[in-house]
């Protein structure tokens, strides 16, 4: 639980630094909601915290339902990979399945593994190359 809170705190700090460049209301809303998670006022959700951070950066243009649908779809595929290999009892099965989904051609990713973003691997051109929403949209990591 402490690792999750530390990660959420890191997201919170990144929100504050992004907020200086973008419209402030989305950042204030994200900070408020993540603080509520950290203070145990609302359930902790890493997926929600990532969405809030990225949505604030994109000035509220992301859709929570679409974001969830994409993540949930990948989650179902990754779980199918684990079951098909009979790896349910291994603690590292999820790590293997996610790595395989992202890097290897398979029926689960429509034989299109994700590609590394060599153009902006340091994120110095923009922050978007580090975002989950960008990964889901462009299939680059």
PDB file of N, CA and C in Angstrom, residues 8-79:
ATOM      1  N   UNK A   8       1.398   7.440  -6.280  1.00  0.00           N
ATOM      2  CA  UNK A   8       0.376   8.479  -6.444  1.00  0.00           C
ATOM      3  C   UNK A   8       0.942   9.853  -6.085  1.00  0.00           C
ATOM      4  N   UNK A   9       1.778   9.898  -5.075  1.00  0.00           N
ATOM      5  CA  UNK A   9       2.412  11.156  -4.705  1.00  0.00           C
ATOM      6  C   UNK A   9       3.311  11.666  -5.827  1.00  0.00           C
ATOM      7  N   UNK A  10       4.020  10.754  -6.479  1.00  0.00           N
ATOM      8  CA  UNK A  10       4.852  11.122  -7.625  1.00  0.00           C
ATOM      9  C   UNK A  10       3.993  11.683  -8.753  1.00  0.00           C
ATOM     10  N   UNK A  11       2.861  11.044  -9.013  1.00  0.00           N
ATOM     11  CA  UNK A  11       1.935  11.566 -10.030  1.00  0.00           C
ATOM     12  C   UNK A  11       1.444  12.947  -9.639  1.00  0.00           C
ATOM     13  N   UNK A  12       1.181  13.128  -8.363  1.00  0.00           N
ATOM     14  CA  UNK A  12       0.723  14.413  -7.865  1.00  0.00           C
ATOM     15  C   UNK A  12       1.759  15.508  -8.122  1.00  0.00           C
ATOM     16  N   UNK A  13       3.009  15.195  -7.864  1.00  0.00           N
ATOM     17  CA  UNK A  13       4.083  16.166  -8.112  1.00  0.00           C
ATOM     18  C   UNK A  13       4.189  16.486  -9.592  1.00  0.00           C
ATOM     19  N   UNK A  14       4.050  15.459 -10.439  1.00  0.00           N
ATOM     20  CA  UNK A  14       4.126  15.727 -11.879  1.00  0.00           C
ATOM     21  C   UNK A  14       2.944  16.575 -12.334  1.00  0.00           C
ATOM     22  N   UNK A  15       1.783  16.382 -11.723  1.00  0.00           N
ATOM     23  CA  UNK A  15       0.622  17.208 -12.059  1.00  0.00           C
ATOM     24  C   UNK A  15       0.916  18.672 -11.754  1.00  0.00           C
ATOM     25  N   UNK A  16       1.502  18.903 -10.609  1.00  0.00           N
ATOM     26  CA  UNK A  16       1.785  20.278 -10.204  1.00  0.00           C
ATOM     27  C   UNK A  16       2.757  20.936 -11.180  1.00  0.00           C
ATOM     28  N   UNK A  17       3.770  20.188 -11.623  1.00  0.00           N
ATOM     29  CA  UNK A  17       4.724  20.785 -12.563  1.00  0.00           C
ATOM     30  C   UNK A  17       4.088  21.002 -13.932  1.00  0.00           C
ATOM     31  N   UNK A  18       3.222  20.077 -14.392  1.00  0.00           N
ATOM     32  CA  UNK A  18       2.520  20.272 -15.655  1.00  0.00           C
ATOM     33  C   UNK A  18       1.562  21.452 -15.574  1.00  0.00           C
ATOM     34  N   UNK A  19       0.945  21.625 -14.428  1.00  0.00           N
ATOM     35  CA  UNK A  19      -0.089  22.633 -14.249  1.00  0.00           C
ATOM     36  C   UNK A  19       0.373  24.047 -14.511  1.00  0.00           C
ATOM     37  N   UNK A  20       1.645  24.265 -14.453  1.00  0.00           N
ATOM     38  CA  UNK A  20       2.163  25.601 -14.705  1.00  0.00           C
ATOM     39  C   UNK A  20       2.052  25.976 -16.171  1.00  0.00           C
ATOM     40  N   UNK A  21       1.948  24.985 -17.044  1.00  0.00           N
ATOM     41  CA  UNK A  21       1.916  25.247 -18.479  1.00  0.00           C
ATOM     42  C   UNK A  21       0.523  25.127 -19.089  1.00  0.00           C
ATOM     43  N   UNK A  22      -0.363  24.428 -18.456  1.00  0.00           N
ATOM     44  CA  UNK A  22      -1.682  24.143 -19.012  1.00  0.00           C
ATOM     45  C   UNK A  22      -2.765  24.863 -18.224  1.00  0.00           C
ATOM     46  N   UNK A  23      -4.017  24.724 -18.686  1.00  0.00           N
ATOM     47  CA  UNK A  23      -5.110  25.337 -17.945  1.00  0.00           C
ATOM     48  C   UNK A  23      -5.198  24.684 -16.571  1.00  0.00           C
ATOM     49  N   UNK A  24      -5.433  25.485 -15.587  1.00  0.00           N
ATOM     50  CA  UNK A  24      -5.245  25.054 -14.212  1.00  0.00           C
ATOM     51  C   UNK A  24      -6.391  24.234 -13.623  1.00  0.00           C
ATOM     52  N   UNK A  25      -7.607  24.399 -14.075  1.00  0.00           N
ATOM     53  CA  UNK A  25      -8.742  23.727 -13.428  1.00  0.00           C
ATOM     54  C   UNK A  25      -8.622  22.209 -13.462  1.00  0.00           C
ATOM     55  N   UNK A  26      -8.220  21.637 -14.587  1.00  0.00           N
ATOM     56  CA  UNK A  26      -8.095  20.182 -14.667  1.00  0.00           C
ATOM     57  C   UNK A  26      -7.016  19.675 -13.717  1.00  0.00           C
ATOM     58  N   UNK A  27      -5.961  20.458 -13.566  1.00  0.00           N
ATOM     59  CA  UNK A  27      -4.895  20.062 -12.642  1.00  0.00           C
ATOM     60  C   UNK A  27      -5.369  20.155 -11.201  1.00  0.00           C
ATOM     61  N   UNK A  28      -6.116  21.183 -10.884  1.00  0.00           N
ATOM     62  CA  UNK A  28      -6.646  21.309  -9.515  1.00  0.00           C
ATOM     63  C   UNK A  28      -7.588  20.148  -9.196  1.00  0.00           C
ATOM     64  N   UNK A  29      -8.429  19.794 -10.144  1.00  0.00           N
ATOM     65  CA  UNK A  29      -9.350  18.673  -9.952  1.00  0.00           C
ATOM     66  C   UNK A  29      -8.585  17.366  -9.752  1.00  0.00           C
ATOM     67  N   UNK A  30      -7.533  17.166 -10.551  1.00  0.00           N
ATOM     68  CA  UNK A  30      -6.726  15.949 -10.432  1.00  0.00           C
ATOM     69  C   UNK A  30      -6.009  15.899  -9.086  1.00  0.00           C
ATOM     70  N   UNK A  31      -5.429  17.008  -8.676  1.00  0.00           N
ATOM     71  CA  UNK A  31      -4.745  17.069  -7.384  1.00  0.00           C
ATOM     72  C   UNK A  31      -5.734  16.756  -6.262  1.00  0.00           C
ATOM     73  N   UNK A  32      -6.908  17.340  -6.317  1.00  0.00           N
ATOM     74  CA  UNK A  32      -7.927  17.112  -5.293  1.00  0.00           C
ATOM     75  C   UNK A  32      -8.295  15.627  -5.203  1.00  0.00           C
ATOM     76  N   UNK A  33      -8.546  15.005  -6.358  1.00  0.00           N
ATOM     77  CA  UNK A  33      -8.973  13.608  -6.349  1.00  0.00           C
ATOM     78  C   UNK A  33      -7.854  12.668  -5.906  1.00  0.00           C
ATOM     79  N   UNK A  34      -6.632  12.933  -6.342  1.00  0.00           N
ATOM     80  CA  UNK A  34      -5.509  12.087  -5.925  1.00  0.00           C
ATOM     81  C   UNK A  34      -5.208  12.287  -4.436  1.00  0.00           C
ATOM     82  N   UNK A  35      -5.318  13.513  -3.944  1.00  0.00           N
ATOM     83  CA  UNK A  35      -5.148  13.755  -2.496  1.00  0.00           C
ATOM     84  C   UNK A  35      -6.182  12.971  -1.699  1.00  0.00           C
ATOM     85  N   UNK A  36      -7.404  12.907  -2.191  1.00  0.00           N
ATOM     86  CA  UNK A  36      -8.438  12.120  -1.511  1.00  0.00           C
ATOM     87  C   UNK A  36      -8.054  10.639  -1.461  1.00  0.00           C
ATOM     88  N   UNK A  37      -7.425  10.151  -2.522  1.00  0.00           N
ATOM     89  CA  UNK A  37      -6.947   8.766  -2.512  1.00  0.00           C
ATOM     90  C   UNK A  37      -5.847   8.593  -1.460  1.00  0.00           C
ATOM     91  N   UNK A  38      -4.918   9.524  -1.433  1.00  0.00           N
ATOM     92  CA  UNK A  38      -3.796   9.433  -0.500  1.00  0.00           C
ATOM     93  C   UNK A  38      -4.247   9.543   0.956  1.00  0.00           C
ATOM     94  N   UNK A  39      -5.333  10.265   1.177  1.00  0.00           N
ATOM     95  CA  UNK A  39      -5.869  10.444   2.536  1.00  0.00           C
ATOM     96  C   UNK A  39      -6.935   9.405   2.872  1.00  0.00           C
ATOM     97  N   UNK A  40      -7.057   8.379   2.027  1.00  0.00           N
ATOM     98  CA  UNK A  40      -8.020   7.287   2.225  1.00  0.00           C
ATOM     99  C   UNK A  40      -9.472   7.762   2.285  1.00  0.00           C
ATOM    100  N   UNK A  41      -9.774   8.870   1.617  1.00  0.00           N
ATOM    101  CA  UNK A  41     -11.159   9.353   1.541  1.00  0.00           C
ATOM    102  C   UNK A  41     -11.906   8.678   0.398  1.00  0.00           C
ATOM    103  N   UNK A  42     -11.148   8.273  -0.625  1.00  0.00           N
ATOM    104  CA  UNK A  42     -11.702   7.510  -1.741  1.00  0.00           C
ATOM    105  C   UNK A  42     -10.761   6.339  -2.003  1.00  0.00           C
ATOM    106  N   UNK A  43     -11.269   5.277  -2.612  1.00  0.00           N
ATOM    107  CA  UNK A  43     -10.401   4.119  -2.877  1.00  0.00           C
ATOM    108  C   UNK A  43      -9.237   4.492  -3.804  1.00  0.00           C
ATOM    109  N   UNK A  44      -8.085   3.902  -3.522  1.00  0.00           N
ATOM    110  CA  UNK A  44      -6.918   4.133  -4.361  1.00  0.00           C
ATOM    111  C   UNK A  44      -7.105   3.411  -5.686  1.00  0.00           C
ATOM    112  N   UNK A  45      -6.884   4.133  -6.774  1.00  0.00           N
ATOM    113  CA  UNK A  45      -6.957   3.557  -8.110  1.00  0.00           C
ATOM    114  C   UNK A  45      -5.806   4.122  -8.929  1.00  0.00           C
ATOM    115  N   UNK A  46      -4.839   3.272  -9.204  1.00  0.00           N
ATOM    116  CA  UNK A  46      -3.705   3.703 -10.007  1.00  0.00           C
ATOM    117  C   UNK A  46      -4.172   4.098 -11.409  1.00  0.00           C
ATOM    118  N   UNK A  47      -5.085   3.312 -11.960  1.00  0.00           N
ATOM    119  CA  UNK A  47      -5.611   3.613 -13.301  1.00  0.00           C
ATOM    120  C   UNK A  47      -6.269   4.992 -13.316  1.00  0.00           C
ATOM    121  N   UNK A  48      -7.045   5.293 -12.298  1.00  0.00           N
ATOM    122  CA  UNK A  48      -7.717   6.598 -12.225  1.00  0.00           C
ATOM    123  C   UNK A  48      -6.699   7.727 -12.076  1.00  0.00           C
ATOM    124  N   UNK A  49      -5.671   7.514 -11.248  1.00  0.00           N
ATOM    125  CA  UNK A  49      -4.649   8.545 -11.036  1.00  0.00           C
ATOM    126  C   UNK A  49      -3.879   8.835 -12.324  1.00  0.00           C
ATOM    127  N   UNK A  50      -3.555   7.798 -13.072  1.00  0.00           N
ATOM    128  CA  UNK A  50      -2.870   8.001 -14.355  1.00  0.00           C
ATOM    129  C   UNK A  50      -3.780   8.777 -15.295  1.00  0.00           C
ATOM    130  N   UNK A  51      -5.045   8.375 -15.355  1.00  0.00           N
ATOM    131  CA  UNK A  51      -5.998   9.083 -16.220  1.00  0.00           C
ATOM    132  C   UNK A  51      -6.111  10.556 -15.831  1.00  0.00           C
ATOM    133  N   UNK A  52      -6.263  10.828 -14.552  1.00  0.00           N
ATOM    134  CA  UNK A  52      -6.418  12.213 -14.088  1.00  0.00           C
ATOM    135  C   UNK A  52      -5.211  13.067 -14.489  1.00  0.00           C
ATOM    136  N   UNK A  53      -4.023  12.499 -14.320  1.00  0.00           N
ATOM    137  CA  UNK A  53      -2.797  13.221 -14.671  1.00  0.00           C
ATOM    138  C   UNK A  53      -2.758  13.531 -16.160  1.00  0.00           C
ATOM    139  N   UNK A  54      -3.009  12.521 -16.970  1.00  0.00           N
ATOM    140  CA  UNK A  54      -2.939  12.706 -18.418  1.00  0.00           C
ATOM    141  C   UNK A  54      -4.084  13.562 -18.943  1.00  0.00           C
ATOM    142  N   UNK A  55      -5.251  13.419 -18.362  1.00  0.00           N
ATOM    143  CA  UNK A  55      -6.391  14.232 -18.778  1.00  0.00           C
ATOM    144  C   UNK A  55      -6.142  15.708 -18.475  1.00  0.00           C
ATOM    145  N   UNK A  56      -5.531  15.980 -17.338  1.00  0.00           N
ATOM    146  CA  UNK A  56      -5.192  17.370 -16.996  1.00  0.00           C
ATOM    147  C   UNK A  56      -4.211  17.929 -18.018  1.00  0.00           C
ATOM    148  N   UNK A  57      -3.226  17.148 -18.381  1.00  0.00           N
ATOM    149  CA  UNK A  57      -2.245  17.584 -19.381  1.00  0.00           C
ATOM    150  C   UNK A  57      -2.935  17.888 -20.714  1.00  0.00           C
ATOM    151  N   UNK A  58      -3.937  17.084 -21.046  1.00  0.00           N
ATOM    152  CA  UNK A  58      -4.663  17.245 -22.316  1.00  0.00           C
ATOM    153  C   UNK A  58      -5.877  18.158 -22.182  1.00  0.00           C
ATOM    154  N   UNK A  59      -5.903  18.976 -21.144  1.00  0.00           N
ATOM    155  CA  UNK A  59      -6.978  19.954 -20.948  1.00  0.00           C
ATOM    156  C   UNK A  59      -8.372  19.329 -20.997  1.00  0.00           C
ATOM    157  N   UNK A  60      -8.520  18.161 -20.378  1.00  0.00           N
ATOM    158  CA  UNK A  60      -9.832  17.536 -20.264  1.00  0.00           C
ATOM    159  C   UNK A  60     -10.340  16.862 -21.520  1.00  0.00           C
ATOM    160  N   UNK A  61      -9.485  16.585 -22.475  1.00  0.00           N
ATOM    161  CA  UNK A  61      -9.918  16.025 -23.750  1.00  0.00           C
ATOM    162  C   UNK A  61     -10.017  14.497 -23.762  1.00  0.00           C
ATOM    163  N   UNK A  62      -9.515  13.829 -22.725  1.00  0.00           N
ATOM    164  CA  UNK A  62      -9.577  12.370 -22.696  1.00  0.00           C
ATOM    165  C   UNK A  62     -10.923  11.918 -22.154  1.00  0.00           C
ATOM    166  N   UNK A  63     -11.313  10.722 -22.526  1.00  0.00           N
ATOM    167  CA  UNK A  63     -12.586  10.151 -22.098  1.00  0.00           C
ATOM    168  C   UNK A  63     -12.306   8.984 -21.158  1.00  0.00           C
ATOM    169  N   UNK A  64     -12.777   9.082 -19.908  1.00  0.00           N
ATOM    170  CA  UNK A  64     -12.545   8.056 -18.897  1.00  0.00           C
ATOM    171  C   UNK A  64     -13.073   6.696 -19.346  1.00  0.00           C
ATOM    172  N   UNK A  65     -14.241   6.653 -19.955  1.00  0.00           N
ATOM    173  CA  UNK A  65     -14.817   5.378 -20.379  1.00  0.00           C
ATOM    174  C   UNK A  65     -14.003   4.722 -21.481  1.00  0.00           C
ATOM    175  N   UNK A  66     -13.507   5.507 -22.410  1.00  0.00           N
ATOM    176  CA  UNK A  66     -12.664   4.971 -23.483  1.00  0.00           C
ATOM    177  C   UNK A  66     -11.346   4.466 -22.905  1.00  0.00           C
ATOM    178  N   UNK A  67     -10.737   5.257 -22.021  1.00  0.00           N
ATOM    179  CA  UNK A  67      -9.484   4.880 -21.371  1.00  0.00           C
ATOM    180  C   UNK A  67      -9.652   3.538 -20.647  1.00  0.00           C
ATOM    181  N   UNK A  68     -10.715   3.424 -19.847  1.00  0.00           N
ATOM    182  CA  UNK A  68     -10.979   2.176 -19.119  1.00  0.00           C
ATOM    183  C   UNK A  68     -11.209   1.012 -20.062  1.00  0.00           C
ATOM    184  N   UNK A  69     -11.959   1.253 -21.101  1.00  0.00           N
ATOM    185  CA  UNK A  69     -12.261   0.199 -22.064  1.00  0.00           C
ATOM    186  C   UNK A  69     -10.984  -0.341 -22.700  1.00  0.00           C
ATOM    187  N   UNK A  70     -10.088   0.553 -23.069  1.00  0.00           N
ATOM    188  CA  UNK A  70      -8.823   0.126 -23.690  1.00  0.00           C
ATOM    189  C   UNK A  70      -7.965  -0.667 -22.708  1.00  0.00           C
ATOM    190  N   UNK A  71      -7.830  -0.169 -21.493  1.00  0.00           N
ATOM    191  CA  UNK A  71      -7.034  -0.857 -20.475  1.00  0.00           C
ATOM    192  C   UNK A  71      -7.663  -2.207 -20.137  1.00  0.00           C
ATOM    193  N   UNK A  72      -8.971  -2.234 -19.962  1.00  0.00           N
ATOM    194  CA  UNK A  72      -9.661  -3.478 -19.615  1.00  0.00           C
ATOM    195  C   UNK A  72      -9.557  -4.513 -20.732  1.00  0.00           C
ATOM    196  N   UNK A  73      -9.602  -4.055 -21.966  1.00  0.00           N
ATOM    197  CA  UNK A  73      -9.454  -4.963 -23.102  1.00  0.00           C
ATOM    198  C   UNK A  73      -8.071  -5.621 -23.095  1.00  0.00           C
ATOM    199  N   UNK A  74      -7.047  -4.835 -22.879  1.00  0.00           N
ATOM    200  CA  UNK A  74      -5.685  -5.381 -22.816  1.00  0.00           C
ATOM    201  C   UNK A  74      -5.562  -6.325 -21.622  1.00  0.00           C
ATOM    202  N   UNK A  75      -6.156  -5.953 -20.504  1.00  0.00           N
ATOM    203  CA  UNK A  75      -6.112  -6.791 -19.311  1.00  0.00           C
ATOM    204  C   UNK A  75      -6.731  -8.167 -19.570  1.00  0.00           C
ATOM    205  N   UNK A  76      -7.862  -8.191 -20.254  1.00  0.00           N
ATOM    206  CA  UNK A  76      -8.501  -9.475 -20.580  1.00  0.00           C
ATOM    207  C   UNK A  76      -7.600 -10.313 -21.479  1.00  0.00           C
ATOM    208  N   UNK A  77      -6.970  -9.677 -22.455  1.00  0.00           N
ATOM    209  CA  UNK A  77      -6.075 -10.403 -23.361  1.00  0.00           C
ATOM    210  C   UNK A  77      -4.868 -10.962 -22.619  1.00  0.00           C
ATOM    211  N   UNK A  78      -4.301 -10.164 -21.746  1.00  0.00           N
ATOM    212  CA  UNK A  78      -3.136 -10.602 -20.977  1.00  0.00           C
ATOM    213  C   UNK A  78      -3.517 -11.774 -20.068  1.00  0.00           C
ATOM    214  N   UNK A  79      -4.679 -11.700 -19.455  1.00  0.00           N
ATOM    215  CA  UNK A  79      -5.136 -12.807 -18.611  1.00  0.00           C
ATOM    216  C   UNK A  79      -5.376 -14.076 -19.423  1.00  0.00           C
TER     217      UNK A  79
END
